[in-house]
XYZ file of C-alpha atoms in Angstrom:
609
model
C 104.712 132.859 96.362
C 105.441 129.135 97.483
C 106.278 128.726 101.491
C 109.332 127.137 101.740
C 109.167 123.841 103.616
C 105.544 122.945 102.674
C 106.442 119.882 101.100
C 108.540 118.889 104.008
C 105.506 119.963 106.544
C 102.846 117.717 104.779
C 105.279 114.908 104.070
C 106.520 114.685 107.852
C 102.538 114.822 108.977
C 101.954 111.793 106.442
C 105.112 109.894 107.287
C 104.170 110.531 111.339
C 100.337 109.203 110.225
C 101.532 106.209 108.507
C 104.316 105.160 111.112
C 102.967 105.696 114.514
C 100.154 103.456 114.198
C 102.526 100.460 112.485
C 105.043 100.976 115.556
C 102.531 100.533 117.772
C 101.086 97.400 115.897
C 104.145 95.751 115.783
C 104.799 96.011 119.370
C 101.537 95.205 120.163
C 100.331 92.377 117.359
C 103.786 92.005 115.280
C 103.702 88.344 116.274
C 100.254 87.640 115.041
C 100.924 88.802 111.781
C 104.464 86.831 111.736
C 104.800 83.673 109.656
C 107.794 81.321 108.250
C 108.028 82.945 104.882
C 108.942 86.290 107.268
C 111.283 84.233 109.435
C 113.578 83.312 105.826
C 113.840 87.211 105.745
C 115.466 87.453 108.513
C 117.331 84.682 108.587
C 118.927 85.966 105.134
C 119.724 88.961 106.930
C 121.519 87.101 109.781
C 123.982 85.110 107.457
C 124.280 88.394 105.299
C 125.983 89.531 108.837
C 127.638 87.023 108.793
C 129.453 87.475 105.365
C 127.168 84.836 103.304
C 124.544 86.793 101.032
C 122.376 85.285 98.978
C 121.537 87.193 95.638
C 117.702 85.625 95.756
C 115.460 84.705 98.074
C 115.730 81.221 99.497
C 113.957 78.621 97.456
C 112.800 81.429 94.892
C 115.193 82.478 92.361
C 112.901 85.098 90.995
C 112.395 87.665 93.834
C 115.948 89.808 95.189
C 117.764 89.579 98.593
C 116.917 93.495 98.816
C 114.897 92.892 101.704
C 116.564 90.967 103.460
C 120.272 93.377 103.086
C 117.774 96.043 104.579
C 116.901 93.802 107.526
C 120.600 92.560 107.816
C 120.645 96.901 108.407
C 118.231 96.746 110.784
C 119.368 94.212 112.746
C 123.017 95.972 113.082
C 121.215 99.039 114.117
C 118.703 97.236 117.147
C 120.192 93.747 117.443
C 118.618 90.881 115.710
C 114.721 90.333 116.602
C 111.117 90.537 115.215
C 110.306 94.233 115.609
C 113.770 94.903 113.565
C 112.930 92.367 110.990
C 109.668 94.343 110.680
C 111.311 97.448 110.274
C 112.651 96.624 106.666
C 109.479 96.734 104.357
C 108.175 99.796 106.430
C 111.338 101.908 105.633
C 110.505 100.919 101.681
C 106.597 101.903 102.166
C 107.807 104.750 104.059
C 109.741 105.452 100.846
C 107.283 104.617 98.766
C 104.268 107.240 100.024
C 107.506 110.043 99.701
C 108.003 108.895 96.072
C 104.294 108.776 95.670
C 103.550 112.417 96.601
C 106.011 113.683 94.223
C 104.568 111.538 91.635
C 101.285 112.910 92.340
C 102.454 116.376 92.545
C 103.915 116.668 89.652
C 100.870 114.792 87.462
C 97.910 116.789 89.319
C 98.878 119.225 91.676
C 99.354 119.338 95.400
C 95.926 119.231 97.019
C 95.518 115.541 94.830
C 99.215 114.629 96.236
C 98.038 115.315 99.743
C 95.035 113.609 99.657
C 96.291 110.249 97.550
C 98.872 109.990 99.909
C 96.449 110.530 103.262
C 94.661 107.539 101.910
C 97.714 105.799 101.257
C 99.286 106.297 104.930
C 95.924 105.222 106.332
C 96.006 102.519 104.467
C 93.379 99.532 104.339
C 94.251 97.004 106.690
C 95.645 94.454 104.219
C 97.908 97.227 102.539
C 99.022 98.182 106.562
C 99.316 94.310 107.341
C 101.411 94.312 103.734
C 103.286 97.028 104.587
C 104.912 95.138 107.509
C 105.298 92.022 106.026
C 109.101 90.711 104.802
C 107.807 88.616 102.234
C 110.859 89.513 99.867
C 109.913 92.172 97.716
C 106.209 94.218 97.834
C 106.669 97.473 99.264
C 109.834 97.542 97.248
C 108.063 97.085 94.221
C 105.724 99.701 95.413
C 108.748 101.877 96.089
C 110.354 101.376 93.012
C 107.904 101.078 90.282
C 106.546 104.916 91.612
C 110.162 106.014 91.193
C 110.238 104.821 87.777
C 106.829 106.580 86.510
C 108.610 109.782 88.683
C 111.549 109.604 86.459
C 109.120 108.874 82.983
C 106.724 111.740 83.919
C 109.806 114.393 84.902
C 111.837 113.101 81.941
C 110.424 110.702 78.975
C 113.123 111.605 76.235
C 116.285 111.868 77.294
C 119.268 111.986 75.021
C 123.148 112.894 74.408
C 125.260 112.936 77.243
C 124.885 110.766 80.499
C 125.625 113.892 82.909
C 123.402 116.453 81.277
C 120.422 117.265 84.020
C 117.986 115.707 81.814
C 120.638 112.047 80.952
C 121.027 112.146 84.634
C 117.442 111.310 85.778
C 117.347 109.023 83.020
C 119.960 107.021 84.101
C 118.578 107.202 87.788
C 115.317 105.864 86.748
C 116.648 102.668 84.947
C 118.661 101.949 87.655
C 115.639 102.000 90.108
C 114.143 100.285 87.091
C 116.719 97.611 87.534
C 116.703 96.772 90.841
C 113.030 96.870 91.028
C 113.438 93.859 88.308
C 115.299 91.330 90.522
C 113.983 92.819 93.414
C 110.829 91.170 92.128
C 109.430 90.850 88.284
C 105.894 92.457 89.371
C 107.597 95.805 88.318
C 106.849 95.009 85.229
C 103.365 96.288 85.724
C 105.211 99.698 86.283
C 107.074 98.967 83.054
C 103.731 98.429 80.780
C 101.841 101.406 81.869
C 105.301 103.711 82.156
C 105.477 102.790 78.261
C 102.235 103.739 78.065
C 102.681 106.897 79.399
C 105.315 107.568 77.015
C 103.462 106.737 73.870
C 100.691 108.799 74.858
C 102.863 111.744 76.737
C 105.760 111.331 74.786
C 104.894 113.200 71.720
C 103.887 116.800 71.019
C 99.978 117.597 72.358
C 98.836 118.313 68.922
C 100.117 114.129 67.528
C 99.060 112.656 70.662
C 96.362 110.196 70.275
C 93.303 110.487 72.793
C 91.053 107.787 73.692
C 88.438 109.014 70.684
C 90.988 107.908 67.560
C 92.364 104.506 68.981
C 90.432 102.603 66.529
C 92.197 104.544 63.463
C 95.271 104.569 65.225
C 95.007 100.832 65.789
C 94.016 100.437 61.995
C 96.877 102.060 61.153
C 99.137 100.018 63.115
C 97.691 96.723 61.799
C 98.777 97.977 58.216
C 101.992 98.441 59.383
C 102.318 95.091 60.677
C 101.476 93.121 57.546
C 104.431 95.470 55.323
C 106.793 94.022 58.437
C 105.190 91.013 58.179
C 105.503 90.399 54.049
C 108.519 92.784 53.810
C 107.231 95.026 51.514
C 109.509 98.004 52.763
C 113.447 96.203 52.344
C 114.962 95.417 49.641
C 116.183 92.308 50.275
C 117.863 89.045 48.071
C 115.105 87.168 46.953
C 116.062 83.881 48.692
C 116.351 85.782 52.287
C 113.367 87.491 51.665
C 111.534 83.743 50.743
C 113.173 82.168 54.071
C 111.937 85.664 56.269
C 108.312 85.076 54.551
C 108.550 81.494 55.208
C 109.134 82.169 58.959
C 106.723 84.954 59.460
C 103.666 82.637 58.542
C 104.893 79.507 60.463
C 105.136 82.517 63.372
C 101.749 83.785 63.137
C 100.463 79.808 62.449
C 101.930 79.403 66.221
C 100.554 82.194 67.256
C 97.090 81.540 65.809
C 96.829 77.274 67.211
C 98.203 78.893 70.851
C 95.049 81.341 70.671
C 92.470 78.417 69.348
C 94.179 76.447 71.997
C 93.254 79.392 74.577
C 89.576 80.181 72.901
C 88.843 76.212 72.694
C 90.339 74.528 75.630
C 92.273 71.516 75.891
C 92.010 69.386 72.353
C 94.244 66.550 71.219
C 95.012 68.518 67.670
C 96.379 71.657 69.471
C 98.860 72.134 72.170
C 98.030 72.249 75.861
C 98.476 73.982 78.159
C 97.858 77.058 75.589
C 100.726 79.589 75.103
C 103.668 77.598 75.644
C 105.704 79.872 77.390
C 109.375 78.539 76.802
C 108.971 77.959 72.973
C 107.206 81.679 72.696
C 109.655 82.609 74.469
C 112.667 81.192 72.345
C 110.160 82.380 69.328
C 109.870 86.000 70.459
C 113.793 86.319 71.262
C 114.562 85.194 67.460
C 111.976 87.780 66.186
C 113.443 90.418 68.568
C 116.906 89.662 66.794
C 115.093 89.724 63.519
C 113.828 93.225 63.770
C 117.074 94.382 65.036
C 119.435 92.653 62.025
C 116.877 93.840 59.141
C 116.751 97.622 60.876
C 120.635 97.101 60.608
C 120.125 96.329 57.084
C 117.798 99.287 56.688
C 119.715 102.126 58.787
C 123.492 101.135 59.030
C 125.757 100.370 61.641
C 126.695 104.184 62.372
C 122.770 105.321 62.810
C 122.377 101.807 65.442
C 125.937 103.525 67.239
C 124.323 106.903 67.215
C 120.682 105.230 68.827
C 122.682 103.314 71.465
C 124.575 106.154 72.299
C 121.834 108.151 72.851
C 119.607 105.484 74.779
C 123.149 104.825 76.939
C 121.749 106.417 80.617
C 118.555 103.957 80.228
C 120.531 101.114 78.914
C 123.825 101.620 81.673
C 120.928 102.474 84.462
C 118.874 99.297 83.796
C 122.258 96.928 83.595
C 123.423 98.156 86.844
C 120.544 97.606 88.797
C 119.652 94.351 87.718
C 123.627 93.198 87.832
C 122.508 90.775 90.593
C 120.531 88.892 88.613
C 122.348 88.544 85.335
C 125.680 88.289 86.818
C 123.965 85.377 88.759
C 122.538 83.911 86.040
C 126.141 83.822 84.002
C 128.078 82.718 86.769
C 125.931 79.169 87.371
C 123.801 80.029 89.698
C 119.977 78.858 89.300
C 118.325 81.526 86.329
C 115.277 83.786 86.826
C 112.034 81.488 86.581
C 109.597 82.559 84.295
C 106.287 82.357 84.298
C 104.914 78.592 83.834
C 102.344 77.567 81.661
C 100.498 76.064 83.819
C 99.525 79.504 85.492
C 97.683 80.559 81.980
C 94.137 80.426 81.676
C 91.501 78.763 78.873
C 89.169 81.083 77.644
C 86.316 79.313 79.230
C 87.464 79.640 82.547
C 87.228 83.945 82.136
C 84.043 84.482 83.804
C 85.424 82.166 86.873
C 88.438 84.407 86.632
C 87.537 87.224 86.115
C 84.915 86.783 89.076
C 87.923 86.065 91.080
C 89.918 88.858 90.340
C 87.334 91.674 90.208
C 84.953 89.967 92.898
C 87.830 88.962 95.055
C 90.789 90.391 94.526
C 90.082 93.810 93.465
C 86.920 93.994 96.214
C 88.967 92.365 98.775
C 91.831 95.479 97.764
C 89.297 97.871 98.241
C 87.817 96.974 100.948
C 91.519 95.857 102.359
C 90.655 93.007 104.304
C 91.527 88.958 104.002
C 88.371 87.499 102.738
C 88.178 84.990 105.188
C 87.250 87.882 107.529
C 84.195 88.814 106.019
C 82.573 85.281 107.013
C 84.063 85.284 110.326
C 82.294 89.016 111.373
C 78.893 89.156 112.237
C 76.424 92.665 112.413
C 78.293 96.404 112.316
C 81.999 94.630 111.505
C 80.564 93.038 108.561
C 78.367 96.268 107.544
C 81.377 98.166 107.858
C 83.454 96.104 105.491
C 80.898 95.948 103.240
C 79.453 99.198 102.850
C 83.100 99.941 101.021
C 81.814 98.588 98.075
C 79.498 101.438 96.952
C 81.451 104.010 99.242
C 84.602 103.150 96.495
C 83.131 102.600 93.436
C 80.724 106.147 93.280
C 84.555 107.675 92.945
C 85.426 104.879 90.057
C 81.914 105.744 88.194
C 81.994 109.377 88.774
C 85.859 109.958 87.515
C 85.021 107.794 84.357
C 81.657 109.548 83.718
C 83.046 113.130 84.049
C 83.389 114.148 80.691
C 80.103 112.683 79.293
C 78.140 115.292 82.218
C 79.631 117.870 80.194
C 81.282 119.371 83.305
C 85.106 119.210 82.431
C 86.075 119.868 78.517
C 86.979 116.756 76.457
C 90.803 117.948 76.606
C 90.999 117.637 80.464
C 88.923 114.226 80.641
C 91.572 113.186 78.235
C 94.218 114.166 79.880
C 93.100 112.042 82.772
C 91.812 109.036 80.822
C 95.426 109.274 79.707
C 96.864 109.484 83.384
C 99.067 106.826 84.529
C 96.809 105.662 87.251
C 93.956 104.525 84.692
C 96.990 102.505 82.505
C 98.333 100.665 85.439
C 94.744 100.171 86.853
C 93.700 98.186 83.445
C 97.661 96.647 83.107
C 97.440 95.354 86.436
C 93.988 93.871 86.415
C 95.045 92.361 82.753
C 98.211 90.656 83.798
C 96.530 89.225 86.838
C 93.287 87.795 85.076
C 95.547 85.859 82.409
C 97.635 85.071 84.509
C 95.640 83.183 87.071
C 96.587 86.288 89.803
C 94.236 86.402 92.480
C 95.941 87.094 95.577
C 96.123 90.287 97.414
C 99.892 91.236 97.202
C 99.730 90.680 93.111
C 96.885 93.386 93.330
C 99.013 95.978 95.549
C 99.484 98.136 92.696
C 95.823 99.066 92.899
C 96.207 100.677 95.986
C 97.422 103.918 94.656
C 94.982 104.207 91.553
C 92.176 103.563 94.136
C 93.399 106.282 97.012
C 93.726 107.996 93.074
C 90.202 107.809 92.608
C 89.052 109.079 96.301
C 91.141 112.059 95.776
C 90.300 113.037 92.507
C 86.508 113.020 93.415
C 87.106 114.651 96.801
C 88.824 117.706 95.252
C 86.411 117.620 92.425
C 83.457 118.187 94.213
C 84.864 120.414 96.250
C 85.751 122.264 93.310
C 82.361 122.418 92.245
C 81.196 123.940 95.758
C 79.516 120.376 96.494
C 81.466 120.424 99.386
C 78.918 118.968 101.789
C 79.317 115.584 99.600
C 83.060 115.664 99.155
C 83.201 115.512 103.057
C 80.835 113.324 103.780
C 82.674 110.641 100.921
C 85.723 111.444 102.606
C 84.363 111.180 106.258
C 82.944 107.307 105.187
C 86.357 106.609 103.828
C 88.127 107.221 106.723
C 85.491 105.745 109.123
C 85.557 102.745 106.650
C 89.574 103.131 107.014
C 90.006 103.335 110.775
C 86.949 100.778 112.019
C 87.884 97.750 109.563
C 92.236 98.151 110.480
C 90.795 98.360 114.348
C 88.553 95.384 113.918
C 90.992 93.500 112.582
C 93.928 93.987 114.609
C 91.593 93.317 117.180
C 89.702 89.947 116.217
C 93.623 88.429 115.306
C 93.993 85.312 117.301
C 96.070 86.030 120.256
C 99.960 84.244 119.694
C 100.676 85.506 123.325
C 100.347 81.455 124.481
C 101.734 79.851 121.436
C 104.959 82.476 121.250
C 105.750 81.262 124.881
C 105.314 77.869 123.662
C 108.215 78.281 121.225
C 110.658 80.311 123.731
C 109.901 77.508 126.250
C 110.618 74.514 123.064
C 113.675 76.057 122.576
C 114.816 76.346 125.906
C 114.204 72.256 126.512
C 115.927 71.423 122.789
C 119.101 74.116 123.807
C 119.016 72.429 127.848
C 119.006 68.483 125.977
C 122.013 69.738 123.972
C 120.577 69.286 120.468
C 121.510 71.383 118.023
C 118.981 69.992 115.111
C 115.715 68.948 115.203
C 112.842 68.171 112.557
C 109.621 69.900 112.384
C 106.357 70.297 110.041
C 107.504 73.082 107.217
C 104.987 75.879 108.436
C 107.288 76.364 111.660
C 110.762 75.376 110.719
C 112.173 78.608 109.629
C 110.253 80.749 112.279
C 111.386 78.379 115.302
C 114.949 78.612 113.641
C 114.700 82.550 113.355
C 113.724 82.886 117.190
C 116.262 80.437 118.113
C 118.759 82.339 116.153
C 120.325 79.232 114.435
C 121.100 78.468 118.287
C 118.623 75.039 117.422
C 118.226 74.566 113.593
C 114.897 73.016 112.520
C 114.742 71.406 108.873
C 111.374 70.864 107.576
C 110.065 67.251 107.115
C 107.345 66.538 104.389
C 108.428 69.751 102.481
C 110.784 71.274 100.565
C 113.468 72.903 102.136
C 114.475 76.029 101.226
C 117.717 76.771 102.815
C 119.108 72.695 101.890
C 122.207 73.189 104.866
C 119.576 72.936 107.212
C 118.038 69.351 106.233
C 122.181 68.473 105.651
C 122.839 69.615 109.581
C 120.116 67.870 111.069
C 121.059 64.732 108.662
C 124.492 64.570 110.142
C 123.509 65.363 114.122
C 123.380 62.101 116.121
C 121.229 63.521 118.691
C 117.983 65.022 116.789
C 114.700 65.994 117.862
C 111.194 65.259 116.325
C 108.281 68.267 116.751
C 104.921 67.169 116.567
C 101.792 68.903 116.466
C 99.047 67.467 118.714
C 96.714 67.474 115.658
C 99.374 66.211 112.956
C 97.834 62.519 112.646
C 101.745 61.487 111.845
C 103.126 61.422 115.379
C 100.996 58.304 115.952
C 102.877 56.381 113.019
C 105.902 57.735 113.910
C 106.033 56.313 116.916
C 104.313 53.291 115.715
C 107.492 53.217 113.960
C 110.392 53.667 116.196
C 108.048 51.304 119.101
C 107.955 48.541 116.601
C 112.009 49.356 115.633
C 112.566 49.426 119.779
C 114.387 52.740 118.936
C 115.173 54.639 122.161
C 113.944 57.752 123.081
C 112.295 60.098 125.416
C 108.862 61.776 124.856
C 108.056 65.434 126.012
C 104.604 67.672 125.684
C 105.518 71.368 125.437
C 102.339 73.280 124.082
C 102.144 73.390 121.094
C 104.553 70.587 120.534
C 104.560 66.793 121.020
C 108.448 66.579 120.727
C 110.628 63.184 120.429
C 114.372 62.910 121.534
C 116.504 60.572 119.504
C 119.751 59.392 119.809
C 120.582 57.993 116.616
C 124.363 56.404 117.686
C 122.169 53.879 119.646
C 121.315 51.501 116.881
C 117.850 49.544 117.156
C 117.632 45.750 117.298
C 116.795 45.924 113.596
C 119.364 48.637 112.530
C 116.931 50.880 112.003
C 117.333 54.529 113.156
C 114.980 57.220 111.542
């Protein structure tokens, strides 16, 4: 008989695990791990306060405002500040690891929920560092692409009416589906290997393919292509079916020069970059309408009703939550960027990038520290980080080498092979190696198939009463866990100096009166954010993301100019205004060399900068 409450025990212990240690790094280090990018978070949250929301983050229409309504939240609850900016991703990870153990629950039973999840809460210290960093939309996607493959695994078909049970949790999962999408388009990940799931899980045991018949399944499928392709199954006017033929070979022609492009490199008989992502993508949408108008042809217009009508709770959910984005879109604002060509990758550069994204992305993931670190640490801290390597690959080798020991049946290593961790593990590392993904926060999806991989051995050789090795791997893991977050908290540069610097900054701007000032890009939205638009800094030799800022400090007659000591610029800037006999008063504040103009007073040469 089930105790009521478990679930609620062991998700309040791993909630309580993963949040008492963040607190107590954000009020202890949150500064340290603060940086501009952050500082547009919140300062989208303090204009959504004040009535002006922004449907996408500033200066990147291709990641949602989700974030930053969550901090405008927080900062209504606990007044506006850096520990409640802070707050917002942790409430989504938080959110996340709850979604997470239900996922896990449901797919391999509670012990494996647990244990993924322990691992998850004591996260690596990249994933904790991530997991309290507004950078727009990464714990959300976490959040929301492991409430779509909940919804997939408790409901994959689902049918008739919108408020039957079953129609119901459809339509919630598209709309979690949707506003993963313009919260940001890494969901798509979740998409790939939650079809996946359904191909493989979405049919009857005895039809569903297993790892051992791909290639005939993939034979199969090939056939099938070439009757679409030649139209051998419609019976179509001769002329349209001439014109379709026509269009299908000039279609796979593209196709074929983009992949010689790819397989060759850059050649002045084929295009470059390869894969020319705007005219595939205008290609693709006419094929897509295609398919549609000659199934039309085929079926009917009554049998396309009936298949909309039944595919209404996914189609409804997924319109609704990604509203902000479309309705965007059609009312002028700037579209959805997709991804550029430029990002794509020659074939010849695969080993580099591959190295890249197995050697440094997926290594630096599992280990779950910055790179950089590992040259800075000398002895023990560098041992520790390290010695990850083989500590989290044994669980990788031994869960794909299960079956072939002959100690589970071929059915149940199936059944895993077929698991959703394994399809997101090789969609992830596949979208991010052609797609010239290296860094860590592209990678974050791997966080749960690894803590997937820990668990499943741990429980497995307990299993098999080799319990003195499934607690020693998990003892390692933790140590591993526990000494590289501690190091690295630790070893972070102290801000204590440098956050003074800025209070005292904007204490001398706010006592001069000057309500504008310009400043290198790196610190001109997280000296505006601690400021609280008090003193508004637009960035000089960079874009600016929020453009009212560079328009304010355009119009202000009295400006300031922030210098670091080691910018080389300050020197011909003031070369500048010296040579102009421009005014103005010079003041050292550490960090900042800072220069007050008054542009009213016009120089002998009508200069004024």
């Amino acid at each position: 008989m089930k105790k009521p409450g478990g679930d609620i025990v062991w998700l309040t212990a791993l909630i309580l695990l993963a949040l008492l240690p963040r607190l107590f790094i954000l009020h202890t280090r949150g500064f340290e791990i603060f940086h501009s990018d952050q500082a547009i978070v919140g300062l989208m949250g303090k204009h959504i306060l004040e009535g002006k929301p922004m449907v996408y983050f500033y200066g990147q229409a291709y990641m949602g405002s989700l974030e930053a309504f969550m901090a405008a939240l927080m900062f209504s609850l606990f007044g506006m500040s850096l520990f409640s900016l802070q707050l917002a991703p942790l409430i989504f990870y938080l959110g996340f690891l709850v979604v997470n153990y239900f996922l896990f629950k449901k797919c391999f039973g509670k012990p494996m929920a647990i244990l993924t999840n322990f691992f998850l809460a004591l996260s690596p210290a990249y994933l904790t560092v991530l997991s309290m960093t507004a950078l727009g939309g990464y714990p959300e996607t976490l959040f929301f692409g492991s409430l779509v493959l909940l919804g997939i695994i408790y409901n994959p078909k689902a049918t008739r009416f919108l408020f039957e049970k079953r129609n119901l949790v459809a339509f919630l999962t598209a709309l979690a589906a949707g506003i993963g999408f313009w919260v940001n388009n890494l969901i798509l990940m979740y998409f790939i290997a939650a079809v996946l799931f359904i191909l493989f899980h979405g049919r009857p045991p005895e039809s569903r393919p297993t790892p051992s018949v791909l290639p005939a399944g993939c034979g199969a499928g090939l056939r099938r292509i070439k009757k679409i392709l030649f139209l051998e199954e419609l019976n179509l006017p001769r002329i349209l079916r001439v014109l379709l033929l026509l269009w299908h070979i000039y279609l796979v022609f593209f196709v074929v020069l983009n992949l010689l492009s790819f397989i060759l490199g850059p050649k002045e008989w084929l295009p470059n970059p390869p894969f020319h992502v705007k005219i595939l993508k205008h290609l693709f949408l006419i094929l897509a309408f295609e398919i549609v108008g000659l199934w039309l042809f085929k079926q009917g217009l009554r049998k396309f009703a009936q298949v909309i009508a039944s595919y209404a709770p996914w189609i409804l959910g997924f319109l609704l939550g990604s509203s902000p984005a479309w309705l965007y879109s059609l009312l002028g604002g700037e579209g959805m960027r997709m991804i550029h060509a430029s990002s794509m990758i020659y074939a010849k550069d695969l080993p580099h990038q591959l190295f890249h994204v197995l050697g440094v992305g997926f290594v630096r993931e599992v280990m779950g520290i910055p790179f950089h670190f590992l040259y800075q640490w000398k002895g023990a801290e560098s041992l520790a980080a390290w010695g990850m390597v083989p500590v989290v690959f044994f669980p990788v080798i031994y869960f794909f080498t299960l079956g072939k020991r002959g100690q589970v049946s071929e059915s149940t290593r199936s059944k895993y092979l077929s698991a959703f961790p394994i399809y997101l593990l090789f969609v992830v590392l596949f979208i991010c190696l052609f797609n010239n993904l290296t860094a860590g926060r592209y990678l974050c999806p791997l966080h749960a198939v690894v803590a997937f991989f820990f668990a499943f051995s741990i429980v497995h050789l307990w299993n098999q009463k080799r319990r003195p090795l499934a607690i020693i791997l998990f003892s390692l893991i933790v140590f591993n866990r526990l000494y590289t977050n501690l190091q690295y908290f630790i070893t972070l540069p102290s801000g204590k100096n440098f956050r003074q610097g800025i209070e005292n900054t904007i204490q001398f701007l706010q006592g001069e009166r000057i309500k504008a000032a310009y400043v290198p890009g790196d610190f001109s939205y997280l000296l505006t954010f601690f400021s609280k638009e008090a003193v508004v800094f637009a960035p000089y030799h960079s874009y600016d993301r929020y453009p009212r800022y560079s328009a304010l400090a355009d119009r202000e007659e009295r400006v300031a100019y922030l210098f670091e000591e080691s910018n080389a610029f300050y020197s011909i800037f003031q070369n500048s205004i010296d040579s102009h006999k421009i005014p103005y008063q010079k003041t050292w504040i550490m960090p900042f060399l800072i220069y007050t103009l008054d542009r009213s007073l016009k120089s002998e040469k009508g200069w004024v900068p």
